[in-house]
mmCIF file of C-alpha atoms in Angstrom:
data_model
loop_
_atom_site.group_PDB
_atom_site.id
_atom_site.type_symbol
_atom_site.label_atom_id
_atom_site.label_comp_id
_atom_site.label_asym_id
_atom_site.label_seq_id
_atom_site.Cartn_x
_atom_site.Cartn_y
_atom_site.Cartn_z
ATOM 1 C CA UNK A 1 0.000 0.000 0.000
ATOM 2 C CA UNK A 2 1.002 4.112 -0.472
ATOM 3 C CA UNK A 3 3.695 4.702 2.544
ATOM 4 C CA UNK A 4 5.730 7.552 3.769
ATOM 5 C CA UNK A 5 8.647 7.866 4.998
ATOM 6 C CA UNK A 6 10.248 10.841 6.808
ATOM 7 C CA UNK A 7 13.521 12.073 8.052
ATOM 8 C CA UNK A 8 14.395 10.683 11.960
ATOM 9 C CA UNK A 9 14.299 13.147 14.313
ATOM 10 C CA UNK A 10 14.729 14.651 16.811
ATOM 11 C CA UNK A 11 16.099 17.866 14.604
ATOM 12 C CA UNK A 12 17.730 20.423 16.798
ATOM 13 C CA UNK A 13 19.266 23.557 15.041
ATOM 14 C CA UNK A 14 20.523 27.209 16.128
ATOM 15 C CA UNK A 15 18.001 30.137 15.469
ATOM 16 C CA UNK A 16 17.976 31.373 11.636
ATOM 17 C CA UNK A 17 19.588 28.428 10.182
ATOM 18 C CA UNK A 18 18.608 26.382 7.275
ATOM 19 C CA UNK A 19 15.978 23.713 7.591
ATOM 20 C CA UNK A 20 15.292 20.733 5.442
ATOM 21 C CA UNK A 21 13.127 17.737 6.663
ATOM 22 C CA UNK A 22 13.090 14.904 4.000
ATOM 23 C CA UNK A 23 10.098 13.575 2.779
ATOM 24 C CA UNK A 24 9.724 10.713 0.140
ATOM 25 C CA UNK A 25 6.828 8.288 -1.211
ATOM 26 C CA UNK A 26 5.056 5.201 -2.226
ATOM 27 C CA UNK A 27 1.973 5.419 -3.863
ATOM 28 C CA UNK A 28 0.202 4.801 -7.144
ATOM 29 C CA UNK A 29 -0.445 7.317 -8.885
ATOM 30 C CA UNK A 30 -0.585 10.614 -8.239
ATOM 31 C CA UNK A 31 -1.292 11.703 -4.672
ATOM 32 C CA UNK A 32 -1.736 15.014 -3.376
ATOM 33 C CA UNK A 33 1.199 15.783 -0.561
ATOM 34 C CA UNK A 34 1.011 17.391 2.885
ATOM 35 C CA UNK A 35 2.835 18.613 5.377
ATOM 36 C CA UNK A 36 0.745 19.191 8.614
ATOM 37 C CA UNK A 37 2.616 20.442 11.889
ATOM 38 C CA UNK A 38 1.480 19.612 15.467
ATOM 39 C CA UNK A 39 2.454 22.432 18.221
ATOM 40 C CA UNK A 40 2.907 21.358 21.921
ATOM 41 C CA UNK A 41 -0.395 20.614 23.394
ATOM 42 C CA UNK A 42 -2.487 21.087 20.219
ATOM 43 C CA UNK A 43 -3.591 19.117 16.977
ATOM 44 C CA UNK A 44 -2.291 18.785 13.844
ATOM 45 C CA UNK A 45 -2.646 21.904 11.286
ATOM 46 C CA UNK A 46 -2.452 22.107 7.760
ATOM 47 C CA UNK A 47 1.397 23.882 6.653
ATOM 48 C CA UNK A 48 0.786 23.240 3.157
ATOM 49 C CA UNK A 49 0.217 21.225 0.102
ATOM 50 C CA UNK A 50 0.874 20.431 -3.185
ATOM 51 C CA UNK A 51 -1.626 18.725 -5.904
ATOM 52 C CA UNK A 52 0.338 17.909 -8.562
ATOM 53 C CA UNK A 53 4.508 17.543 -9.990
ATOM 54 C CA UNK A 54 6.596 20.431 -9.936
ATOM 55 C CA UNK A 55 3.805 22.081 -7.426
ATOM 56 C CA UNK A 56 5.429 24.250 -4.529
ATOM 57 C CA UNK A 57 3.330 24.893 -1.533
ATOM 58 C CA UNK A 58 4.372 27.385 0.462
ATOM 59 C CA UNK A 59 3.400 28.832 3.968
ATOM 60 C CA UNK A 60 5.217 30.651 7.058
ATOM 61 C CA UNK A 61 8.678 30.721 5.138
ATOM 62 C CA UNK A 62 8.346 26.776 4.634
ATOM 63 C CA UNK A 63 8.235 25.526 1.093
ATOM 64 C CA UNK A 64 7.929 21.920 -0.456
ATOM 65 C CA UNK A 65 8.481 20.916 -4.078
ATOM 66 C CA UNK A 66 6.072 17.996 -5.820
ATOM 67 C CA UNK A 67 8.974 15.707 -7.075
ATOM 68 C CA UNK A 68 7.606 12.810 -9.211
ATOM 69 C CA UNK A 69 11.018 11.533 -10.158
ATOM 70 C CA UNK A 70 12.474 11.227 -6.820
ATOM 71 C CA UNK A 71 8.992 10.730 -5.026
ATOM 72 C CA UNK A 72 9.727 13.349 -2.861
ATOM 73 C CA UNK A 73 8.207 16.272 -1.046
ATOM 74 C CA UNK A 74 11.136 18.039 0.989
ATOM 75 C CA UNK A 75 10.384 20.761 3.632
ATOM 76 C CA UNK A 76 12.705 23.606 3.858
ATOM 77 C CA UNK A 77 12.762 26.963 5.451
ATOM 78 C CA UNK A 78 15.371 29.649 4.917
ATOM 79 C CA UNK A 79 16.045 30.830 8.387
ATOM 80 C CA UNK A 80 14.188 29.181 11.556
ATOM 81 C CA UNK A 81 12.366 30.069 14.954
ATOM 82 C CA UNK A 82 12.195 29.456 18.130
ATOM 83 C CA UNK A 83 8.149 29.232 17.755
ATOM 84 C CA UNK A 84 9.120 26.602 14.552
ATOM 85 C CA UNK A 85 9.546 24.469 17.468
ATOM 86 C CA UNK A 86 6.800 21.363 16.846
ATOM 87 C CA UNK A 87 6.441 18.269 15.378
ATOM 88 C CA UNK A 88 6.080 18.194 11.497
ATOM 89 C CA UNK A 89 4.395 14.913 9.535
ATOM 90 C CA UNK A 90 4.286 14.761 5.451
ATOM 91 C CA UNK A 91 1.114 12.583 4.623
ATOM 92 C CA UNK A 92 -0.030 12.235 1.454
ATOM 93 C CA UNK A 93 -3.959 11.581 0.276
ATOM 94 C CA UNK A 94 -4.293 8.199 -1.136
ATOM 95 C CA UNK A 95 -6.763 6.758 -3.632
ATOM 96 C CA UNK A 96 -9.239 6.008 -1.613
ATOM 97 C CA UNK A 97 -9.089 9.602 -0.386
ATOM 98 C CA UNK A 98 -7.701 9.040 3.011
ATOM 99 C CA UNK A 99 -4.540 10.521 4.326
ATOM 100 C CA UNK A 100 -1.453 8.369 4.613
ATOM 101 C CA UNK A 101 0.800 9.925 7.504
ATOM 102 C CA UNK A 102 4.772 9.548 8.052
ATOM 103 C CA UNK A 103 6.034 8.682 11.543
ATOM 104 C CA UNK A 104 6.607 12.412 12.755
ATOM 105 C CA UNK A 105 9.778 14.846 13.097
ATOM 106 C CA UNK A 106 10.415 16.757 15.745
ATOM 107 C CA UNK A 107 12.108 20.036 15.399
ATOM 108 C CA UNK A 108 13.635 21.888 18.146
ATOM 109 C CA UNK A 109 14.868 25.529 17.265
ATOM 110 C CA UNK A 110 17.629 26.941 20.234
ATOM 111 C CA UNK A 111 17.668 30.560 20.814
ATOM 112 C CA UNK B 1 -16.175 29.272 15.393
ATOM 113 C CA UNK B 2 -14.554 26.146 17.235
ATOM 114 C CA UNK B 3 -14.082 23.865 14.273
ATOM 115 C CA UNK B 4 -13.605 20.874 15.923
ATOM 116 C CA UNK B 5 -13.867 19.883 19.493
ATOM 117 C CA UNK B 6 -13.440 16.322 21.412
ATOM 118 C CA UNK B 7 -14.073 15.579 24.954
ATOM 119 C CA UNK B 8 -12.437 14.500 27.532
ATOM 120 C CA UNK B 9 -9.065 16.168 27.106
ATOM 121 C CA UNK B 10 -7.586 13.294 28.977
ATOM 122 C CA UNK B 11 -8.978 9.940 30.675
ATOM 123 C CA UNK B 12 -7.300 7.270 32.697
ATOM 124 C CA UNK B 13 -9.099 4.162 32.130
ATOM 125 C CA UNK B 14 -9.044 0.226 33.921
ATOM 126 C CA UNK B 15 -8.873 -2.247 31.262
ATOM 127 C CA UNK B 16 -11.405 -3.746 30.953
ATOM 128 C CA UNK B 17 -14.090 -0.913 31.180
ATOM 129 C CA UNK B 18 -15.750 0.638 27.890
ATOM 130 C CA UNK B 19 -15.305 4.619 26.996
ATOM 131 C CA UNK B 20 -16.971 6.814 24.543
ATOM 132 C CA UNK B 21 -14.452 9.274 22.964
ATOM 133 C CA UNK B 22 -16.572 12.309 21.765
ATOM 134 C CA UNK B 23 -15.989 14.358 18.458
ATOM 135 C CA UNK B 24 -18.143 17.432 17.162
ATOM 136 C CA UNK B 25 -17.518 19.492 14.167
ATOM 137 C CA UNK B 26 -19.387 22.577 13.085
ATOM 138 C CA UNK B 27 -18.043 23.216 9.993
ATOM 139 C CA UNK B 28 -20.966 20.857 8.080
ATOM 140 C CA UNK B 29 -18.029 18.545 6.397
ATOM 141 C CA UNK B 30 -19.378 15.278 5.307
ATOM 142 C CA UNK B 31 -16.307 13.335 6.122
ATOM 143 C CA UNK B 32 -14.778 12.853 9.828
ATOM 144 C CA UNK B 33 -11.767 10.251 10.652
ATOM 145 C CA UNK B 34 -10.461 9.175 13.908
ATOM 146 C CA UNK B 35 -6.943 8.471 14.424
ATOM 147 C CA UNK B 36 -4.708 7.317 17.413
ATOM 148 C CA UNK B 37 -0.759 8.791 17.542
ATOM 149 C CA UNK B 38 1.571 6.791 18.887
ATOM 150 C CA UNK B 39 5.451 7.701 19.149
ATOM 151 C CA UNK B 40 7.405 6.977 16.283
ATOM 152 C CA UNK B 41 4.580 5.698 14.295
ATOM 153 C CA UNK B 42 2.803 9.068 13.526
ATOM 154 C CA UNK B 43 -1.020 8.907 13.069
ATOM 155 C CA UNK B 44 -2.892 5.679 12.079
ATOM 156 C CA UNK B 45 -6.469 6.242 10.795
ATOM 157 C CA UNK B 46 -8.762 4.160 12.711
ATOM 158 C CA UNK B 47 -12.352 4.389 11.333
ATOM 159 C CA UNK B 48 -13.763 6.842 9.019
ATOM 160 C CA UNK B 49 -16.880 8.072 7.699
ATOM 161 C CA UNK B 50 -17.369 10.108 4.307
ATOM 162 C CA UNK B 51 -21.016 11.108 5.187
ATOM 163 C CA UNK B 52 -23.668 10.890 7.688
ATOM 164 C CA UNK B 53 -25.316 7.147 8.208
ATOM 165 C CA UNK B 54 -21.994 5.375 6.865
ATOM 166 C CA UNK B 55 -18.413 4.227 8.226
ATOM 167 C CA UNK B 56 -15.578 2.353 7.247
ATOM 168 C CA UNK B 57 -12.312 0.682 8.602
ATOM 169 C CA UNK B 58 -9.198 2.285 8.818
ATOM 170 C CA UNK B 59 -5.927 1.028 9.305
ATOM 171 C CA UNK B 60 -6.343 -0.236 12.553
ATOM 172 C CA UNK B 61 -9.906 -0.401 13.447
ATOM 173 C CA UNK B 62 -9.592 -3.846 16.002
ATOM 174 C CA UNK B 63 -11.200 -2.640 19.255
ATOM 175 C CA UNK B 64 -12.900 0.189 18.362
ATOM 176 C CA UNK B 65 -16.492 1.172 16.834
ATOM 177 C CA UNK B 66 -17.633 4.314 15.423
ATOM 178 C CA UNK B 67 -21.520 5.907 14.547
ATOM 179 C CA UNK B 68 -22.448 8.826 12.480
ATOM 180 C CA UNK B 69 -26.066 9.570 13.407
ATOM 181 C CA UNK B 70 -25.896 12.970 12.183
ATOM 182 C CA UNK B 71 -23.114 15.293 10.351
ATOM 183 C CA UNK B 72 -21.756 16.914 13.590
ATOM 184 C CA UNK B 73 -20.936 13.841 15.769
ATOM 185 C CA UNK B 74 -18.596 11.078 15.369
ATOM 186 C CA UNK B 75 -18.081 9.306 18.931
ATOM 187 C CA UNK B 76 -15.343 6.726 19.102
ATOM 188 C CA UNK B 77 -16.291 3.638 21.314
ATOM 189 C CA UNK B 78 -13.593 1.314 23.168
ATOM 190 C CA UNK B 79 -16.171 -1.528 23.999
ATOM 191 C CA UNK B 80 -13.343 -3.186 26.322
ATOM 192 C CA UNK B 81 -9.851 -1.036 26.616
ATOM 193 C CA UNK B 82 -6.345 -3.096 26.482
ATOM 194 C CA UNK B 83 -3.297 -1.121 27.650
ATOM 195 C CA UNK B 84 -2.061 -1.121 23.897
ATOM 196 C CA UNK B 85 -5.265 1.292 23.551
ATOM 197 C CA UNK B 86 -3.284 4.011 25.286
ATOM 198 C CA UNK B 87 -2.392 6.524 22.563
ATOM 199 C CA UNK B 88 -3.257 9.901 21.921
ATOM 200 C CA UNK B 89 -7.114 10.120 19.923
ATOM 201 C CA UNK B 90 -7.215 13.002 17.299
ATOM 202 C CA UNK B 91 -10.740 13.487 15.188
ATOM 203 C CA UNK B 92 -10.259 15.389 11.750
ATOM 204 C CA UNK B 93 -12.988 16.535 9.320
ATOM 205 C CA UNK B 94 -12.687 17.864 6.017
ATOM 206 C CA UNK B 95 -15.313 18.830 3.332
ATOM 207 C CA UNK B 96 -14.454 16.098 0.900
ATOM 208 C CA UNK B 97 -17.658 15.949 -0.831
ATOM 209 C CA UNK B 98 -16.846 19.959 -2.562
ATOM 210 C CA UNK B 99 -13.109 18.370 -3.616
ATOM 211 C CA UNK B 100 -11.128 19.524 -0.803
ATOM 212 C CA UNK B 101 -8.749 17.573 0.178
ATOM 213 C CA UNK B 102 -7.570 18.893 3.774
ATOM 214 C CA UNK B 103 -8.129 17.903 7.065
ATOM 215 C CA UNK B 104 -8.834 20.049 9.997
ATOM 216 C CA UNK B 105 -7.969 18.282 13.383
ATOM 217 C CA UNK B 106 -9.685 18.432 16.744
ATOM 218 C CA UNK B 107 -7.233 18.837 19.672
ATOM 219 C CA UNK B 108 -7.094 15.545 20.853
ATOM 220 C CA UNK B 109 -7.572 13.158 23.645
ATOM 221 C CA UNK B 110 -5.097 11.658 25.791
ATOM 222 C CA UNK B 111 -5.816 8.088 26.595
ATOM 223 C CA UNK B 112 -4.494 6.157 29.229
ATOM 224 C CA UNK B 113 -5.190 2.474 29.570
ATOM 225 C CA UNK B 114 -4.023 0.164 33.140
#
């Protein structure tokens, strides 16, 4: 069946440094892709999304690129925050329309 | 508007005993999923239901039942909890039926099974 699989965490950086969580795939055909975040405390919400190859969603300062030929739906963000601080899943939606999560990465951002 | 609310927050349970996990949206979506989070497995669904008056089986749907009486309310039943029933409960929604294709989450219930 469709899968993801994400980066291992935990991710700890240094305030405004460069973040990239990796993201790839298994699925057939041609699922829409996700990245929801989960704050302390609180459920998951939306970050963004992309519907189709070569879409970037973009939200916050995070960005992710639809890759068909590496499966792949990165997460980066340019320069991070303290309040970035949460746990970040890339799902995608699978053909039966339900969502298909990975196992979780949590970030920690250092002052 | 509160989107989507689930009660209790938190519930230590004997195994054994049954518990009704409650879930109300008031956003009108058709669809509403339950899913349990457990460390280093990320979210599992559990049961779903794309509109009122149906369900279906998730992932991992052993041990639990669901109902959808009406569009608001999607109560998750544990007829007898095991300790592997701890976990963290999350209801979601989403308006599936106009195309869209995201999921709002409630805040969750914690879940703890002796």
């Amino acid at each position: 069946g469709d899968s993801v699989t994400q980066m291992e965490g935990p991710v700890t950086l240094s305030e405004e440094a460069f973040l990239t969580i990796n993201c790839t795939y298994t699925a057939t055909g041609y699922p829409s892709l996700f990245w929801y975040v989960q704050y302390p405390g609180e459920g998951l919400q939306l970050l963004l999304k992309a519907t189709k190859a070569d879409d970037k969603g973009s939200n916050k300062g995070f960005e992710a690129t639809y890759r068909k030929e590496t499966t792949s739906f990165h997460l980066e963000k340019g320069s991070v925050q303290v309040s970035d601080s949460a746990v970040y899943f890339c799902a995608l939606r699978d053909g039966a329309q339900k969502l298909v999560f990975g196992q979780g990465t949590r970030l920690t951002i250092n002052p | 508007t509160a989107g989507i609310t689930q009660a209790p927050t938190s519930q230590i349970l004997a195994a054994g005993r049954s518990m009704t996990l409650r879930c109300t949206q008031d956003m009108r979506h058709n669809a509403m999923y339950w899913y349990r989070q457990d460390l280093g497995l990320g979210l599992r669904l559990i049961h779903y239901s794309n509109t009122a008056g149906t369900t279906g089986k998730g992932e991992v749907p052993d041990g639990y039942s669901v109902s959808r009486a009406n569009t608001d309310d999607f109560p998750l039943t544990l007829a007898s909890a095991v300790p592997s029933q701890t976990s963290v409960y999350f209801c979601a929604s989403s308006d599936s039926a106009s195309g869209a294709d995201t999921q709002y989450f409630g805040p969750g219930t914690r879940l703890t099974v002796l």
